[in-house]
C-alpha atoms as one frame of an Amber mdcrd trajectory, in Angstrom:
protein
  -4.918  37.935  24.545  -3.109  35.454  26.777  -6.466  34.479  28.381  -8.166
  34.033  24.973  -5.243  31.779  23.928  -5.276  29.665  27.001  -9.130  29.317
  27.138  -8.943  27.295  23.937  -6.888  24.567  25.668  -7.754  21.738  28.001
  -6.039  21.588  31.429  -3.203  19.345  30.362  -2.519  21.372  27.243  -2.588
  24.633  29.259  -0.067  23.326  31.738   2.261  22.234  28.934   1.979  25.633
  27.195   2.504  27.903  30.228   5.497  26.102  31.802   8.566  27.945  30.402
  10.993  27.890  33.416  13.223  25.012  32.444  13.600  21.778  30.432  10.320
  20.193  29.635   9.196  16.865  28.263   5.690  16.775  26.771   4.306  13.311
  26.277   1.505  13.655  23.734  -0.716  10.591  23.474  -2.260   9.693  20.149
  -4.750  12.331  18.919  -4.131  14.513  21.929  -3.477  17.837  20.117   0.307
  17.735  19.995   0.646  20.286  17.165  -1.874  22.533  18.912   0.274  22.597
  22.055   3.449  23.369  20.104   1.873  26.240  18.157   0.155  27.768  21.256
   3.397  27.421  23.304   5.287  29.423  20.714   2.508  31.990  20.562   2.562
  32.095  24.405   6.334  32.759  24.406   5.908  35.617  21.954   3.105  37.026
  24.074   5.440  36.870  27.101   7.821  39.131  25.251  10.356  36.769  23.702
  11.618  37.897  20.234  10.599  35.490  17.387  14.211  35.230  16.182  15.245
  33.853  19.607  12.909  30.904  19.280  14.097  27.777  17.445  11.523  25.109
  16.562  12.743  21.907  14.928  10.445  19.593  13.031  10.781  16.509  10.889
   9.010  17.758   7.728   8.866  21.106   5.894   5.116  20.642   5.727   4.861
  20.482   9.536   6.996  23.623   9.860   4.922  25.564   7.282   1.570  24.540
   8.869   2.777  25.453  12.348   4.105  28.842  11.205   0.727  29.611   9.485
  -1.237  28.694  12.611   1.051  30.804  14.858   0.642  33.677  12.322  -3.136
  33.450  12.814  -2.723  33.606  16.576  -0.186  36.424  16.934   0.002  38.044
  13.499   1.935  37.006  10.354   4.559  39.756  10.790   5.760  38.388  14.114
   5.618  34.779  12.941   7.787  35.549   9.910  10.903  35.868  12.041  10.561
  32.612  13.861  13.551  30.236  13.381  11.456  27.209  12.358  12.143  24.341
  10.040  13.515  20.774   9.735  16.718  19.809  11.483  18.441  19.748   8.126
  17.163  23.059   6.803  17.952  24.976   9.980  21.402  23.434  10.276  22.189
  23.985   6.564  21.653  27.728   7.219  24.070  27.674  10.164  26.666  25.761
   8.133  26.544  28.230   5.262  27.146  31.021   7.706  30.078  29.242   9.442
  31.353  27.195   6.472  34.937  28.517   6.496  35.375  27.311  10.107  35.058
  23.701   9.048  36.906  23.986   5.738  33.964  24.479   3.327  32.884  27.348
   1.095  29.587  28.859   1.923  28.146  27.837  -1.578  28.523  24.108  -0.795
  26.283  21.673  -2.723  23.887  19.423  -0.818  23.800  15.880  -2.218  20.478
  14.014  -2.142  20.257  10.289  -1.693  20.606   9.492  -5.379  23.727  11.763
  -5.579  25.208   9.973  -2.572  24.515   6.507  -4.018  25.915   7.516  -7.334
  29.170   8.686  -5.794  29.381   5.443  -3.775  28.796   3.439  -6.901  31.634
   5.343  -8.707  34.056   4.671  -5.831  33.158   1.002  -5.759  33.882   0.780
  -9.454  37.165   2.720  -9.150  38.263   0.321  -6.377  37.388  -2.596  -8.718
  35.081  -4.159  -6.130  32.250  -6.584  -6.921  29.072  -4.498  -6.845  27.062
  -7.587  -6.052  28.955  -7.892  -2.732  29.461  -4.106  -2.176  26.021  -3.031
  -3.342  26.058   0.733  -3.668  22.678   1.342  -2.019  23.610  -0.980   0.883
  27.032   0.640   1.389  25.539   4.136   1.174  22.961   3.170   3.848  25.754
   1.854   6.083  27.702   5.079   5.785  24.507   7.083   6.502  23.775   5.091
   9.651  27.323   5.529  10.867  26.986   9.344  10.426  23.761   9.230  12.344
  25.828   7.806  15.200  28.461  10.599  14.670  31.040   8.046  13.473  33.487
   9.790  11.188  35.581   7.719   8.803  38.679   7.263  10.967  36.574   6.385
  14.016  34.496   4.031  11.921  37.666   2.159  10.758  38.484   1.397  14.390
  35.011   0.521  15.591  32.947  -2.594  15.954  31.052  -1.566  12.827  34.165
  -2.297  10.742  34.522  -5.596  12.521  30.986  -6.447  11.574  31.698  -5.481
   7.931  34.726  -7.814   7.920  32.645 -10.681   9.406  29.962 -10.183   6.727
  32.685 -10.369   3.998  32.739  -6.672   3.228  35.954  -5.535   4.954  36.553
  -2.569   2.591  33.418  -0.624   3.562  35.677   1.528   5.848  37.898   2.376
   2.900  34.895   3.311   0.679  33.714   5.551   3.547  37.159   7.278   3.767
  37.141   7.917   0.016  33.520   9.048   0.037  34.263  11.565   2.804  37.305
  12.909   0.940  35.486  13.140  -2.401  32.620  15.118  -0.781  35.074  17.641
   0.728  36.905  17.982  -2.671  33.587  18.677  -4.371  32.612  21.244  -1.674
  29.583  19.013  -1.050  27.674  17.680   1.916  25.036  14.924   1.959  21.958
  15.199   4.221  23.732  13.329   7.042  26.710  15.683   6.859  24.366  18.546
   7.722  23.963  16.987  11.173  27.536  15.686  11.521  29.200  19.030  10.646
  26.791  20.989  12.788  27.852  18.861  15.758  31.513  19.052  14.881  31.223
  22.893  14.438  29.494  23.447  17.791  31.550  20.847  19.736  34.949  22.135
  18.557  34.374  25.925  18.584  33.276  27.267  21.912  32.793  30.850  20.619
  30.409  29.700  17.859  28.496  27.418  20.304  28.004  30.378  22.692  26.757
  32.572  19.813  24.040  30.070  18.956  23.153  29.419  22.599  22.544  33.101
  23.022  20.607  33.323  19.713  18.324  30.410  20.386  17.037  31.285  23.804
  14.226  28.790  23.651  14.418  25.552  21.645  11.360  23.337  20.870  11.589
  19.853  19.170   8.627  18.062  17.610   8.445  14.223  17.374  11.359  13.813
  19.756  10.867  10.038  19.826  12.052  10.098  16.186  15.373  11.805  16.818
  18.593  10.034  16.196  21.808  10.196  18.241  23.248  13.095  16.136  20.078
  15.201  16.413  19.824  14.699  20.138  23.532  15.503  20.651  23.146  18.834
  18.812  19.985  19.772  20.867  21.866  19.010  24.088  24.818  21.232  23.038
  22.429  24.148  22.277  20.363  23.883  25.422  22.173  22.166  28.305  23.559
  25.542  29.585  20.293  27.480  29.880  17.886  24.516  29.953  15.174  26.347
  27.987  14.093  23.360  25.900  10.770  21.697  25.265  10.545  18.451  23.470
   7.275  16.969  22.388   6.537  13.383  21.374   5.117  10.010  22.327   7.391
   7.101  23.217   4.402   4.798  22.374   4.715   5.950  18.772   8.452   5.409
  18.325   8.542   3.217  15.253  11.555   4.343  13.153  14.588   2.610  14.625
  15.364   1.273  11.102  16.020   4.915  10.146  18.238   5.530  13.158  15.606
   6.822  15.603  16.621   6.162  19.205  13.705   5.751  21.706  16.243   6.231
  24.542  16.306  10.002  23.670  12.796  10.450  24.905  12.880   7.830  27.655
  16.075   9.228  29.114  15.283  12.930  28.715  14.653  13.519  32.410  18.026
  11.869  33.239  19.796  14.084  30.639  18.107  17.196  32.031  17.911  16.745
  35.784  14.674  18.170  37.232  12.973  18.378  33.786   9.231  18.997  34.015
   7.097  16.129  32.682   3.717  17.146  31.139   1.251  14.645  29.723  -1.384
  15.154  27.104  -3.747  12.254  27.696  -7.075  13.212  26.157  -7.537  11.690
  22.715  -9.834  13.754  20.484  -9.682  11.393  17.518 -11.013   7.966  18.475
 -14.009   6.540  20.312 -13.552   5.384  23.977 -13.380   1.697  23.203 -10.732
   2.082  20.530  -8.615   4.209  22.905  -9.035   1.619  25.717  -8.091  -1.282
  23.407  -4.956   0.522  22.240  -4.042   1.254  25.938  -4.510  -2.474  26.882
  -2.133  -3.402  24.083   0.751  -0.930  24.811   0.698  -1.626  28.581   2.587
  -4.855  27.806   5.692  -2.858  26.848   8.072  -2.654  29.747  10.150   0.347
  28.546   7.738   3.305  28.453   6.612   6.476  30.182   3.331   5.538  31.954
   0.214   7.470  30.744  -3.476   6.913  30.813  -4.849   8.112  27.484  -8.592
   8.623  27.547 -11.416   9.790  25.276 -14.600  11.704  25.905 -15.955  10.994
  22.432 -18.791   8.498  22.002 -18.409   5.107  23.564 -18.317   3.421  20.152
 -17.962  -0.243  19.227 -15.330  -2.690  20.246 -12.287  -3.393  18.061 -13.254
  -6.264  15.839 -11.166  -9.236  14.971 -12.112 -11.117  11.780 -10.135 -14.358
  11.304 -10.060 -15.644   7.682  -9.077 -19.009   6.259  -6.801 -17.555   3.631
  -5.354 -14.201   2.385  -7.956 -14.418  -0.392 -10.870 -14.588   2.069  -9.215
 -11.860   4.135  -9.345  -9.515   1.166 -12.973 -10.542   0.467 -13.957  -9.810
   4.096 -12.310  -6.348   3.953 -13.997  -5.392   0.708 -17.392  -6.639   1.935
 -17.006  -4.530   5.038 -16.058  -1.465   3.043 -19.227  -1.831   1.018 -21.423
  -2.530   4.018 -20.129   0.370   6.135 -20.252   2.776   3.129 -23.889   1.749
   2.527 -24.947   1.981   6.151 -23.194   5.336   6.946 -23.382   7.050   3.501
 -19.695   7.777   3.731 -16.854   8.094   1.160 -14.291   5.564   0.050 -11.665
   8.028   1.231 -12.962   7.368   4.778 -11.328   3.924   4.697  -7.703   2.793
   5.152  -6.123  -0.602   4.877  -2.873  -0.800   6.910  -0.350  -3.637   6.597
   3.088  -4.491   7.972   4.855  -4.942   4.598   4.284  -3.514   1.137   3.910
  -6.936  -0.452   0.622  -7.482   1.432  -1.109  -5.054  -0.903  -1.479  -7.578
  -3.705  -4.480  -9.543  -2.541  -6.379  -6.371  -1.548  -5.688  -4.647  -4.881
  -6.829  -7.672  -6.866 -10.105  -7.996  -4.843 -10.855  -4.284  -4.978 -10.395
  -4.282  -8.810 -12.783  -7.259  -9.030 -15.340  -5.503  -6.854 -14.911  -2.047
  -8.558 -13.646  -0.306  -5.334 -11.442   2.593  -6.188  -8.180   2.681  -4.214
  -4.751   4.315  -4.104  -1.398   3.155  -2.680  -0.355   5.944  -0.333   3.338
   6.813  -0.580   4.143   3.972  -2.861   3.470   2.031  -6.129   0.675  -0.427
  -6.912   1.921  -3.974  -6.566   2.155  -4.708 -10.261   3.890  -1.373 -10.896
   6.911  -2.238  -8.634  10.147  -2.578 -10.516  10.942  -6.239  -9.532   7.426
  -7.351 -10.480   7.539  -5.487 -13.816  10.895  -7.127 -14.512   9.569 -10.595
 -13.848   6.459  -9.985 -15.954   8.646  -8.659 -18.758  10.533 -12.020 -18.813
   7.214 -13.893 -18.870   5.965 -11.718 -21.738   9.103 -12.325 -23.819   8.848
 -16.062 -23.259   5.193 -16.064 -24.309   5.812 -13.768 -27.203   9.476 -13.176
 -28.128   8.543 -10.334 -30.518   7.355  -8.137 -27.587   9.798  -5.257 -28.093
   9.109  -3.251 -24.894   9.482  -6.291 -22.621  12.608  -7.484 -24.446  14.322
  -4.062 -24.165  13.518  -4.080 -20.393  15.220  -7.469 -19.667  17.971  -7.861
 -22.306  20.517  -6.607 -19.866  18.779  -7.371 -16.576  20.407  -8.962 -14.623
  23.533  -7.438 -16.115  24.897  -9.669 -18.896  27.141  -7.261 -20.764  24.587
  -6.211 -23.420  24.786  -2.417 -23.169  22.702   0.425 -24.636  25.044   0.826
 -27.663  24.410  -2.796 -28.673  20.592  -2.441 -28.138  20.597   0.730 -30.291
  22.270  -1.239 -33.090  19.783  -4.052 -32.798  16.893  -1.536 -32.999  18.525
   0.162 -36.026  18.965  -3.123 -37.933  15.367  -4.222 -36.998  13.926  -0.943
 -38.352  16.029  -1.259 -41.529  14.670  -4.699 -42.276  11.212  -4.259 -40.844
  11.629  -7.157 -38.442  11.391  -7.573 -34.711  14.311  -7.229 -32.296  14.081
 -10.929 -31.580  14.708 -11.741 -35.280  17.877  -9.652 -35.229  19.101 -11.357
 -32.083  18.309 -14.821 -33.381  19.839 -14.252 -36.943  22.504 -11.624 -36.468
  24.525 -12.714 -39.486  21.550 -12.690 -41.813  20.442  -9.236 -40.714  23.956
  -7.729 -40.770  24.251  -6.834 -37.089  27.653  -5.248 -36.737  28.846  -6.079
 -33.201  31.952  -7.728 -31.694  32.325 -11.506 -31.433  32.105 -11.277 -27.610
  28.774  -9.439 -27.903  27.409 -12.053 -30.348  28.333 -14.727 -27.828  26.324
 -12.818 -25.139  23.369 -12.316 -27.410  23.423 -16.029 -28.351  23.366 -16.970
 -24.675  20.373 -14.749 -23.992  18.458 -16.065 -27.075  19.192 -19.582 -25.947
  17.902 -18.881 -22.419  14.585 -17.481 -23.697  14.178 -20.224 -26.336  14.722
 -22.890 -23.681  11.893 -21.544 -21.527   9.757 -21.146 -24.662   9.929 -24.833
 -25.336   8.515 -25.518 -21.819   5.485 -23.243 -22.291   3.134 -26.109 -23.204
   4.425 -28.704 -20.689   4.805 -26.759 -17.340   2.171 -24.916 -15.443   2.434
 -21.218 -14.886   3.854 -21.439 -11.395   6.439 -24.119 -12.307   7.782 -22.257
 -15.379   7.517 -18.896 -13.648   9.513 -20.035 -10.641  12.114 -21.515 -13.033
  12.463 -18.252 -14.960  13.000 -16.273 -11.761  15.684 -18.684 -10.587  17.511
 -19.330 -13.912  17.449 -15.680 -15.195  19.466 -14.476 -12.138  16.664 -12.245
 -10.845  16.471 -14.171  -7.599  20.188 -14.024  -7.141  20.144 -10.219  -7.740
  17.260  -9.582  -5.358  18.571 -11.823  -2.623  22.171 -10.628  -2.651  21.567
  -7.942  -0.048  19.716  -7.491   3.215  19.169  -3.687   3.289  15.515  -2.594
   3.831  14.872  -1.792   0.205  16.064  -5.299  -0.933  14.126  -6.978   1.909
  10.988  -5.226   0.511  11.833  -6.512  -3.010  12.262 -10.010  -1.655   8.888
  -9.879   0.048   7.284  -8.625  -3.133   8.826 -11.452  -5.131   7.575 -14.042
  -2.677   4.108 -12.537  -2.612   4.105 -12.582  -6.433   5.004 -16.307  -6.472
   2.297 -16.964  -3.851  -0.182 -15.122  -6.139   0.861 -17.336  -9.085   0.267
 -20.466  -7.032  -3.087 -19.189  -5.867  -4.007 -18.380  -9.469  -3.123 -21.925
 -10.737  -4.995 -23.629  -7.865  -8.030 -21.351  -8.290  -8.257 -21.868 -12.065
  -7.985 -25.661 -11.650 -10.610 -25.733  -8.971 -13.115 -23.245 -10.354 -12.642
 -23.355 -14.129 -12.220 -27.131 -14.454  -8.881 -26.675 -16.250  -6.340 -29.473
 -16.047  -3.396 -27.310 -16.884  -2.893 -23.491 -16.364  -0.040 -22.151 -18.503
   1.983 -18.934 -18.395  -0.019 -17.138 -21.107  -3.179 -17.660 -18.918  -1.481
 -15.944 -16.017  -0.233 -13.079 -18.266  -3.728 -12.416 -19.447  -4.981 -12.155
 -15.877  -2.118  -9.800 -14.941  -2.879  -7.635 -17.971  -6.379  -7.179 -16.677
  -5.099  -6.432 -13.234  -2.671  -3.741 -14.437  -5.229  -1.944 -16.570  -5.245
   1.394 -14.721  -7.863   3.162 -16.812 -10.765   2.086 -14.525 -10.999   5.224
 -12.385 -14.476   6.536 -12.072 -16.055   9.371 -10.055 -14.146  11.626  -7.653
 -10.408  11.163  -8.265  -9.788  11.733  -4.523 -12.522   9.453  -3.299 -10.450
   6.264  -2.919  -9.648   3.670  -0.241  -6.019   4.270   1.047  -3.721   1.304
   1.215  -0.431   1.813   3.006   2.141   0.461   5.423   1.661   1.291   9.088
   4.898   3.292   8.990   3.419   5.473   6.227   0.148   5.960   8.199   1.740
   7.722  11.224   0.193  11.138  11.627  -2.886  10.255   9.578  -6.438   9.381
  10.619  -9.491   7.661   9.075 -12.993   6.958  10.285 -12.501   3.218   9.444
  -9.218   1.369   9.639  -8.399  -2.294   8.729  -5.214  -3.639  10.179  -4.560
  -6.787   8.177  -2.160  -9.731   8.273  -1.981 -10.082  12.073  -0.168 -13.371
  12.082   3.106 -14.688  13.506   5.834 -14.411  10.760   4.228 -11.245   9.450
   3.292  -9.021  12.477   5.491  -9.116  14.487   8.093  -9.384  11.653  10.231
 -12.459  12.159  13.259 -10.163  11.910  12.092  -8.329  15.039  11.664 -11.288
  17.422  15.392 -11.469  18.356  15.194  -9.048  21.236  12.659  -7.461  23.572
  13.614  -4.009  22.280  12.701  -4.968  18.669   9.558  -6.688  19.772   8.376
  -3.720  21.791   8.783  -1.537  18.734   6.612  -3.959  16.775   3.920  -3.623
  19.561   4.172   0.152  19.257   3.690  -0.221  15.529   0.371  -1.968  16.148
  -0.581   0.725  18.686  -0.004   3.322  15.992  -2.136   1.383  13.549  -5.111
   1.035  15.978  -5.007   4.709  16.979  -5.385   5.915  13.410  -9.014   4.798
  13.644 -11.783   7.264  14.618 -14.920   5.063  14.615 -14.247   1.559  13.365
 -11.036  -0.500  13.862 -11.111  -3.944  12.278  -8.235  -6.506  12.674  -7.819
  -9.437  10.307  -5.601 -12.538  10.234  -5.484 -15.469   7.801  -5.015 -19.139
   8.673  -3.451 -20.122   5.341  -1.230 -18.277   2.958   0.789 -19.252  -0.122
   4.360 -18.643   1.203   7.779 -19.951   0.392   6.428 -22.270  -2.282   3.642
 -23.951  -0.316   0.411 -23.244   1.535   1.380 -22.469   5.071  -0.526 -22.384
   8.327   0.198 -19.545  10.674  -1.052 -18.844  14.193  -2.561 -15.356  14.899
  -0.215 -12.655  16.176   0.755 -12.748  19.854  -0.241  -9.093  19.933  -3.933
  -9.994  19.623  -3.680 -11.666  23.000  -2.310  -8.424  24.410  -5.599  -6.653
  23.792  -8.075  -6.894  26.656 -10.636  -9.557  25.531 -13.481  -7.500  26.830
 -12.531  -4.753  24.332 -12.251  -7.189  21.373 -15.153  -8.585  19.409 -14.116
 -11.781  17.541 -16.157 -12.588  14.502 -17.334 -16.176  14.197 -17.662 -17.425
  17.744 -15.629 -19.727  19.998 -13.566 -21.575  17.395 -12.054 -18.350  16.172
 -11.541 -17.096  19.744  -9.619 -20.298  20.495  -7.401 -19.698  17.444  -6.447
 -16.263  18.638  -5.188 -17.511  21.989  -2.833 -20.185  20.634   0.609 -19.381
  21.999   3.185 -19.682  19.150   5.968 -22.114  19.811   9.478 -20.611  19.720
  12.837 -22.255  19.592  16.439 -21.124  18.885  17.556 -22.981  15.783  19.275
 -22.093  12.440  17.027 -20.946   9.623  16.719 -23.871   7.261  16.213 -22.313
   3.783  13.251 -20.116   4.801  12.858 -18.826   1.288  13.108 -21.471  -1.370
  13.256 -18.898  -4.108  16.785 -18.012  -3.054  17.889 -21.239  -1.454  21.045
 -21.570  -3.513  22.122 -17.992  -2.749  21.761 -17.852   1.019  25.217 -18.154
   2.522  26.102 -18.864   6.171  22.604 -18.331   7.752  23.073 -17.125  11.299
  21.042 -18.802  14.019  18.241 -16.567  15.232  14.884 -16.782  16.955  12.236
 -17.894  14.458   8.667 -19.031  14.942   8.185 -22.741  14.027   6.314 -22.729
  10.764   3.257 -24.949  10.484   2.463 -26.199   7.045  -1.277 -26.045   6.457
  -3.152 -29.227   7.420  -3.818 -31.147   4.264  -7.562 -31.212   3.506  -9.027
 -34.594   2.653  -8.916 -35.470  -1.047 -12.174 -34.840  -2.803 -11.723 -37.509
  -5.428 -14.166 -40.273  -4.782 -15.641 -38.322  -1.851 -19.055 -39.643  -2.456
 -20.057 -38.636   1.067 -20.340 -34.997   0.081 -23.972 -33.957  -0.471 -26.292
 -30.991  -0.403 -26.530 -29.376   2.922 -22.991 -30.302   4.070 -20.932 -27.543
   5.649 -17.294 -27.530   4.416 -14.179 -25.726   5.449 -12.323 -24.711   2.303
  -8.637 -23.870   2.349  -9.107 -20.647   0.509 -12.726 -19.526   0.739 -13.412
 -20.609   4.347 -16.756 -21.897   5.594 -19.510 -22.705   3.053 -22.728 -24.695
   2.547 -23.060 -27.193  -0.323 -26.060 -26.247  -2.415 -25.711 -28.799  -5.162
 -23.533 -31.835  -6.169 -23.539 -32.999  -9.782 -21.509 -35.190 -12.095 -19.544
 -38.350 -11.189 -16.011 -39.549 -10.714 -13.365 -37.005 -11.811 -16.034 -34.724
 -13.185 -17.902 -34.312  -9.865 -18.701 -30.662  -9.156 -20.182 -28.922  -6.168
 -21.902 -25.548  -5.899 -21.086 -23.999  -2.526 -22.371 -20.844  -0.960 -19.506
 -19.455   1.158 -19.935 -17.153   4.134 -17.793 -14.417   2.761 -16.725 -15.414
  -0.789 -20.209 -15.903  -2.247 -21.201 -18.809  -4.484 -18.508 -20.884  -6.139
 -18.608 -23.979  -8.385 -15.739 -26.275  -7.521 -14.305 -29.182  -9.445 -13.915
 -31.713  -6.555 -10.962 -33.323  -8.236  -8.920 -30.224  -7.337 -10.864 -28.802
  -4.406  -9.053 -28.493  -1.038 -11.593 -28.771   1.802 -12.785 -30.774   4.808
 -16.362 -31.614   5.737 -17.373 -29.876   8.936 -20.853 -31.309   9.156
């Protein structure tokens, strides 16, 4: 059976499977059959006579462990596969800790806290310590404690470390005390959080030689999947279990290490051969997923990273087409280009919507694509996340808008009456609802006339309700005088939403900030578009709400429920593959993220992220970038991402000719200077901005004013700020009422009121 097993592998895979004499690092290039090698190696070990219970295989997901076990079962029989010690780091170590709980002062029936349990306990401690939860945000503090545990920093060590010094510098000096209390409370409750499962396993093995020897003897061969994603704690445990006998095989790809924000440490895989002197290096270099040109383009990109294990990934699939770059004039045209391509490829190749994926650097970028796909009737799903208009911060803002436009909107009012927190609790809301039902009036009527309706609450609560009513009424008076963007921006600022969202810099809050900025950019785009195309002088908040209501109508599914275009972040796409992949938003300030240009280490991870994105594609890989975007309260001009220049030009087909090619080779200017209010939405809340490397932002060149532009005539080619290149078909009217009908290359035919149109005449 050995020969039958090995005959199903290529030469590189066979070498990786059959080497079992010492520590081994298997570098598995994208699409090279990594899971196949792991499963066949375990089957091979069993065939060589090793007992299944002496093999430990550690994975990152339960799904990966289950699938691997099933495949091994098909190779060697389910009965033998049953006894394999296989699972996630956390599940395997939880079993060990239950067996050895008394040694570390726990009972074997300890509870495991999930993330929400951990955050809830941190929140309680912050409240007990009477700390400001706007400074000590529970989620942010919990994340800080989690990251410390991933570095095996226990409370006392943390208090003496540079981490505590950083906390003090960022005006949160008591994080160390919260950590100490949190640690004590978990022990009192006979509970461990997910990070504790790693920390206590390390402590158990490190401090108890007899127990360590027991598990070294039990786990005679250890295999680790996705080794590039391991953190310091995981790597330390693996070293403890395997350093003596050296029977360890780790599999991964340093070129796909993209999770440092979760604590993953690329040094674990890069330094494996130093940690285990004489370790065997095996390379899986044949890509079975992508065409030859896609693989070559990805290789040419990743070669620019200095810190990596050299490999030459190749494909013997069809030659295929070059990676395409399609520059756009705006994020609106970018979305139109992508949707046009989806329709074209689907028509030409008779394929399914599920064969397409749109990958972006940040969640906020989904908005323009969602809106365009709804207009075009293209079904889609947000993979591993919520649709843009279903995200909490967006729903909160829209709820405010709804109450300002219609103060009798009960659902919207209930959502915002105590957000941000203003001391109007559930008990008060229940009383308001009860009085409203009794008198058959709206909640707003009760809030506006509490004495007349007999609302029985304290004087302090009446004052808070009056302040809330006054806030809404003030915005309501501005409905007919300010456009949708002006009033919307004011509501976000004056309500306290901006202050709440910008009060922290943890990853979740950064995502919320990006979503809020994208939302404001969308509002500006809506106002400008309506003025230009619908000849409306003023666009008010109710107009925008009507548009949003249409965009959030989710009852438009048709056909196969699973036949949808996938939209997702690149991080969420790891491990997936699609016949056609669009990688969008390839501009400086977006990709690479401006937060990742501080160091070469961070920048190289951003390049690896693009490598992961490109290698998701089987047949077609299309990159896009936009010249103009509404950002930070104005239309901005951005240069294409530096990473585009890293791809071998002979492997990149640029749409549109020489002008666009020139745009992609512009080298962005960089300077070290303080950030000057990079986000106007939160300007008043940004304290003590630290100097860091940031790209110089270029505001979009101002197109010539169209008013009085009598030179515009049929046949002219114009460059429009939002729709790109177009040919003028007809000009009619005069003065301020002059209109032009333009056939755009990607956006189709548009009628523009020249009074508001933003364009320049090309010829």
